[in-house]
Coordinates of C-alpha atoms and ligand atoms in Angstrom, one line a residue:
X15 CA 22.4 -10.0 -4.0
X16 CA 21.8 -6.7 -6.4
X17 CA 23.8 -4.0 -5.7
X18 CA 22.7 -0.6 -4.6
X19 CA 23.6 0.8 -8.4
X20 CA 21.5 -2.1 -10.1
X21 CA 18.5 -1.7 -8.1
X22 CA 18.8 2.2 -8.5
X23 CA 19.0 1.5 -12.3
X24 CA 15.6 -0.9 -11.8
X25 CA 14.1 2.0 -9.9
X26 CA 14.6 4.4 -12.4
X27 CA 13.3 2.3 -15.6
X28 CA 10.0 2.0 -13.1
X29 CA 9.9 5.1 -12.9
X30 CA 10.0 5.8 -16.5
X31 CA 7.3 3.4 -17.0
X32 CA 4.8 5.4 -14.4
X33 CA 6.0 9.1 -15.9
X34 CA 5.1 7.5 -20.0
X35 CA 1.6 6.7 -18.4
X36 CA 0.9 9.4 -16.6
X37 CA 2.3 11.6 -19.5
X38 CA -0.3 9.0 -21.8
X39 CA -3.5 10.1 -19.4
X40 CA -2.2 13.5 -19.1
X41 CA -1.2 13.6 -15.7
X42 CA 2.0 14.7 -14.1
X43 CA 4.2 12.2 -13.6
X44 CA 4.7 13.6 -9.7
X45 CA 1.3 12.8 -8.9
X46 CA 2.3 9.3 -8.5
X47 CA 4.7 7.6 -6.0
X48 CA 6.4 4.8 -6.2
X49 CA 6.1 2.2 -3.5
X50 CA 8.4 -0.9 -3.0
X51 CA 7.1 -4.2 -2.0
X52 CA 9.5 -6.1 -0.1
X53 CA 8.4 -9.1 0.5
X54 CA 10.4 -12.2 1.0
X55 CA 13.3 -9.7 0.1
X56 CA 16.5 -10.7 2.6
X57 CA 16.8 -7.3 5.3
X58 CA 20.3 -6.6 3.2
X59 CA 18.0 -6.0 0.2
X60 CA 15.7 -4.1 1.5
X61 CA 18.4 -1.8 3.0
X62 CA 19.6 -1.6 -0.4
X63 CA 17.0 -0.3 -2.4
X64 CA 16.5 2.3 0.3
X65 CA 19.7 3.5 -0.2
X66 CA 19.0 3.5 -3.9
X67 CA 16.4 5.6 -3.5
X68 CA 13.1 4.4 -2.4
X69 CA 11.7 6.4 -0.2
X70 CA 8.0 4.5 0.1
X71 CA 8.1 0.7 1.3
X72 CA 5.8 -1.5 1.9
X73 CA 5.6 -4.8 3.8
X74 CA 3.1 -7.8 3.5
X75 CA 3.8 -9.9 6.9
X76 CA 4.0 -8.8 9.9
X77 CA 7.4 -10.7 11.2
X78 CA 9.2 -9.3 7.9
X79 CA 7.4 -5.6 9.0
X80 CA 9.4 -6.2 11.8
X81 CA 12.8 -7.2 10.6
X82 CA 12.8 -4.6 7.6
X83 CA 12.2 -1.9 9.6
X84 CA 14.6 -2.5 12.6
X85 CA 17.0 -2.9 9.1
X86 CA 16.7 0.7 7.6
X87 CA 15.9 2.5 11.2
X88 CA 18.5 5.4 10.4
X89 CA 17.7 5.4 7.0
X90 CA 13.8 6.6 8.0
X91 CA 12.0 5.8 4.5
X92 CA 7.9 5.9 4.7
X93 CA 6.8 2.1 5.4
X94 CA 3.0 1.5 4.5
X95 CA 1.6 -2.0 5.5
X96 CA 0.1 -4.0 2.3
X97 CA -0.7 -7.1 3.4
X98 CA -4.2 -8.8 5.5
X99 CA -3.6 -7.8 9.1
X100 CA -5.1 -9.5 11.6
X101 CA -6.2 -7.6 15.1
X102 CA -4.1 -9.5 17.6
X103 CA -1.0 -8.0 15.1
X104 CA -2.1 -4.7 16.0
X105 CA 0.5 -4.1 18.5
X106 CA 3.3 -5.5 17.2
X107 CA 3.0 -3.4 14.0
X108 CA 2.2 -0.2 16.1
X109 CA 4.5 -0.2 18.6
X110 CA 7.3 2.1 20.2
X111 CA 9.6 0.7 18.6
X112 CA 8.3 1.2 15.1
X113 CA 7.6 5.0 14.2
X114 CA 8.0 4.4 10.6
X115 CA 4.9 2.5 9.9
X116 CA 2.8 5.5 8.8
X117 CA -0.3 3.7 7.2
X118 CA -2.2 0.5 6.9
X119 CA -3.3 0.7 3.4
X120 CA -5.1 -3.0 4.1
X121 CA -8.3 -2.0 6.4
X122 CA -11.0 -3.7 5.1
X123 CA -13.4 -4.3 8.7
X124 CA -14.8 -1.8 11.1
X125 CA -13.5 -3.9 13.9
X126 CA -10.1 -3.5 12.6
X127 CA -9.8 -0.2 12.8
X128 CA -11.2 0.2 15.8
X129 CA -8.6 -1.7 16.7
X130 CA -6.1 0.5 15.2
X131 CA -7.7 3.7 16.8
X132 CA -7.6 2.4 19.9
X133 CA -3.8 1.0 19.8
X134 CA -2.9 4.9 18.1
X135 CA -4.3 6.4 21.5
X136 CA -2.9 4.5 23.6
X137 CA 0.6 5.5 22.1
X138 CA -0.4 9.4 21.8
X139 CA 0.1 8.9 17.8
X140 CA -1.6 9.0 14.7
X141 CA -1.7 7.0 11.9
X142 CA -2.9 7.1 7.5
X143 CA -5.1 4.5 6.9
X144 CA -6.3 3.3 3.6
X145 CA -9.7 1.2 3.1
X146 CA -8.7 -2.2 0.8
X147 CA -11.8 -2.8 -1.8
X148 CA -12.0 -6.3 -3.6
X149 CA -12.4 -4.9 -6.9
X150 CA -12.0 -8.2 -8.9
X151 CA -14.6 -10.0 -6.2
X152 CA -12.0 -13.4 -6.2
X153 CA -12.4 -15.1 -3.2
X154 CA -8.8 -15.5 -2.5
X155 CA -8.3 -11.2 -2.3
X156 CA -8.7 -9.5 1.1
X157 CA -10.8 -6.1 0.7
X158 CA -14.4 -4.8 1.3
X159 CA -16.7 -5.6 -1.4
X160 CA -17.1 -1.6 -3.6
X161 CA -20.7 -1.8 -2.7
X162 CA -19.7 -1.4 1.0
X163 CA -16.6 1.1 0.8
X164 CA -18.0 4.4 1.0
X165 CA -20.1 3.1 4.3
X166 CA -17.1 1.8 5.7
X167 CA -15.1 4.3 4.2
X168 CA -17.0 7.2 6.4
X169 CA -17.3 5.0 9.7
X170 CA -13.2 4.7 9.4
X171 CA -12.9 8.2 8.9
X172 CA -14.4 9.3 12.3
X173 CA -12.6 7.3 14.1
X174 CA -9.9 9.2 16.6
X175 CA -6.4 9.3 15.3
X176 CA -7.3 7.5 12.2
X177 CA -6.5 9.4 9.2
X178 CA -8.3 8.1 6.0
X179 CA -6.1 9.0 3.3
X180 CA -8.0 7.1 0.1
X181 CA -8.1 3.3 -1.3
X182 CA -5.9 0.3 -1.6
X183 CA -6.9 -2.4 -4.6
X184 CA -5.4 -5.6 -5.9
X185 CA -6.3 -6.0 -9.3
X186 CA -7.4 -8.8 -11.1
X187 CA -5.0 -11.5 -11.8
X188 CA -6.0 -11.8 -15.8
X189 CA -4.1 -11.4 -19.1
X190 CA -7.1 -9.5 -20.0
X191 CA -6.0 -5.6 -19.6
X192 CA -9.8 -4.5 -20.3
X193 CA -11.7 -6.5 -17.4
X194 CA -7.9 -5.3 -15.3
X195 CA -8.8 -2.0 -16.3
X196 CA -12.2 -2.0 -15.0
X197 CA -11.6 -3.3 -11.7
X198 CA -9.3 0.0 -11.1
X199 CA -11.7 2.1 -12.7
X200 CA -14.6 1.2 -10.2
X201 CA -12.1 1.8 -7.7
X202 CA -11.5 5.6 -8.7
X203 CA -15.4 5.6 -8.8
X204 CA -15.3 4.3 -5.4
X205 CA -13.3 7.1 -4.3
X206 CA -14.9 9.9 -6.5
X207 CA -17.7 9.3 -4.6
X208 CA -16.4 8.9 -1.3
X209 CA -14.3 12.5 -1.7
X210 CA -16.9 14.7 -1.7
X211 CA -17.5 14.3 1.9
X212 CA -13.8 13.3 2.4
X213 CA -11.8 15.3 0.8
X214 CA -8.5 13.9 2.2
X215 CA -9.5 10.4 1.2
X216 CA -8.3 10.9 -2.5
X217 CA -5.3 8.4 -3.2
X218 CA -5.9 5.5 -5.3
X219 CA -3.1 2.6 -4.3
X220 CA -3.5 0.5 -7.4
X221 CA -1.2 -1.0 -9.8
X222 CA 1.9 -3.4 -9.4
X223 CA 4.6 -4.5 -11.9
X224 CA 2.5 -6.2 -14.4
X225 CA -0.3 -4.0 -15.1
X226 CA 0.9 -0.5 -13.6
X227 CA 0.6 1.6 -16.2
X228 CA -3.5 0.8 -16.7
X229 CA -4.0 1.6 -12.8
X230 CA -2.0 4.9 -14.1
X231 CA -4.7 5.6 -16.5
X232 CA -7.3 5.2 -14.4
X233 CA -5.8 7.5 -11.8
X234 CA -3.5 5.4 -9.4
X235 CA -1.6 7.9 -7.0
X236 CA 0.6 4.9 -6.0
X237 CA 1.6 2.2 -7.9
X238 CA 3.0 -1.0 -5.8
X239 CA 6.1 -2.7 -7.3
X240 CA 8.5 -5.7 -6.5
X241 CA 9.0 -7.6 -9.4
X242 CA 10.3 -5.3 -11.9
X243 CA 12.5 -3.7 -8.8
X244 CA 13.4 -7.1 -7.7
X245 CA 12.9 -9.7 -9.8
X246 CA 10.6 -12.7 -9.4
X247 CA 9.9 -14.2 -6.1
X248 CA 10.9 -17.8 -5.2
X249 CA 7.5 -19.6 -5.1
X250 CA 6.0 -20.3 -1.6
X251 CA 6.5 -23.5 -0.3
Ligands
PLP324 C1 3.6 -8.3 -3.9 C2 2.7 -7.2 -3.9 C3 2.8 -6.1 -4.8 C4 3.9 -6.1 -5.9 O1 3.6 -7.1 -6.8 P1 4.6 -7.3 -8.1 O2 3.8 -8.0 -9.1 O3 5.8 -8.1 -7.5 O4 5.1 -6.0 -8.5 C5 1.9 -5.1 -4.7 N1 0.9 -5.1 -3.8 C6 0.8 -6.1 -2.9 C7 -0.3 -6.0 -1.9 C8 1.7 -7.2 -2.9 O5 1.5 -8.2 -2.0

């Protein structure tokens, strides 16, 4: 297991990466935060790295949202959920028991959030929400085509106790950094457009460990990293 120092050190040559291209597309380097993904990480590890630092976490599966969270209670970091959500999970994510989940950054139907909104008022709470564009249009990605963003987008937004704070992408899986590029590019375009009517809906959550630094230059305000924190994930069985 990595020690609090080592993933601390990890952290911080991360977060040299984002502040060399954000400094690159001449941006400050404090417009964009860092967010851990955690999955598959043991509950010791996750603890870890919040004690190294990261303030920003985000979870994939809902069991693991469970565990990690009940592991780092007292520790109180910001835990975003990244990963497909389906409605009968709503509950168990948003639930009593869990305060620190403070957005869904993977709402891609209008059922879904209904659901959400609904689930929020019954607890007397609010709650960030981010809409999750397919960008790269494969089939195996989770999102809401760009054409259909800013309608969802707006229908999100009105919804009570739903806060929509911006956009959530997974970029293309390609050696190619042009075509990566210009999936994260149409998502800024997504939101440019989208912000003029919403102006709290202007974070961009793009980027991961392999191709952060072009979701930087297209605007990313956070970038979503295991990996390079981490190290490589045992493949699933
Ligand atoms: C795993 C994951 C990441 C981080 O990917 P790495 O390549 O390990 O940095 C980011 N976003 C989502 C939604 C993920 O599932």
């Amino acid at each position: 297991m990595p020690t609090v120092a080592e993933i601390a050190e990890r952290i911080a040559a991360v977060r040299a990466r984002v502040a060399a291209a954000a400094e690159a597309a001449g941006r400050s380097p404090s417009d964009v935060r860092l967010l851990l993904a955690t999955k598959t990480l043991p509950d010791d590890v996750v603890r870890a790295a919040v004690l190294a630092g990261a303030a920003l976490i985000g979870e994939n599966r809902v069991q693991e949202l469970v565990a990690h969270t009940a592991a780092v209670a007292d520790l109180r970091p910001e835990v975003h959920l990244i990963g497909h959500l389906q409605s009968n999970k709503v509950t168990t994510v948003l639930h009593p028991d869990r305060p620190l989940v403070a957005c869904v950054e993977s709402v891609d139907t209008l059922p879904l959030a209904e659901r959400l909104s609904r689930r929020c008022a019954d607890l007397g709470r609010d709650l960030e929400v981010m809409v999750q564009v397919n960008v790269s249009g494969e089939a195996t990605k989770s999102g809401i085509a760009p054409d259909g963003a800013a309608e969802l987008a707006a229908r999100v937004a009105a919804l009570p106790r739903l806060r929509l704070t911006g956009f959530m992408t997974i970029g293309l899986n390609s050696p190619d950094a042009a075509a990566v590029r210009a999936g994260y590019a149409r998502l800024r375009q997504v939101r440019d457009a989208v912000v003029r009517d919403l102006p709290g809906a202007r974070e961009l959550s793009m980027g991961m460990s392999g191709d952060l630094e072009l979701a930087v230059a297209e605007g990313a305000t956070t970038v979503r990293v295991g990996t390079a924190v981490f190290g490589a994930r045992p493949a699933p069985a």
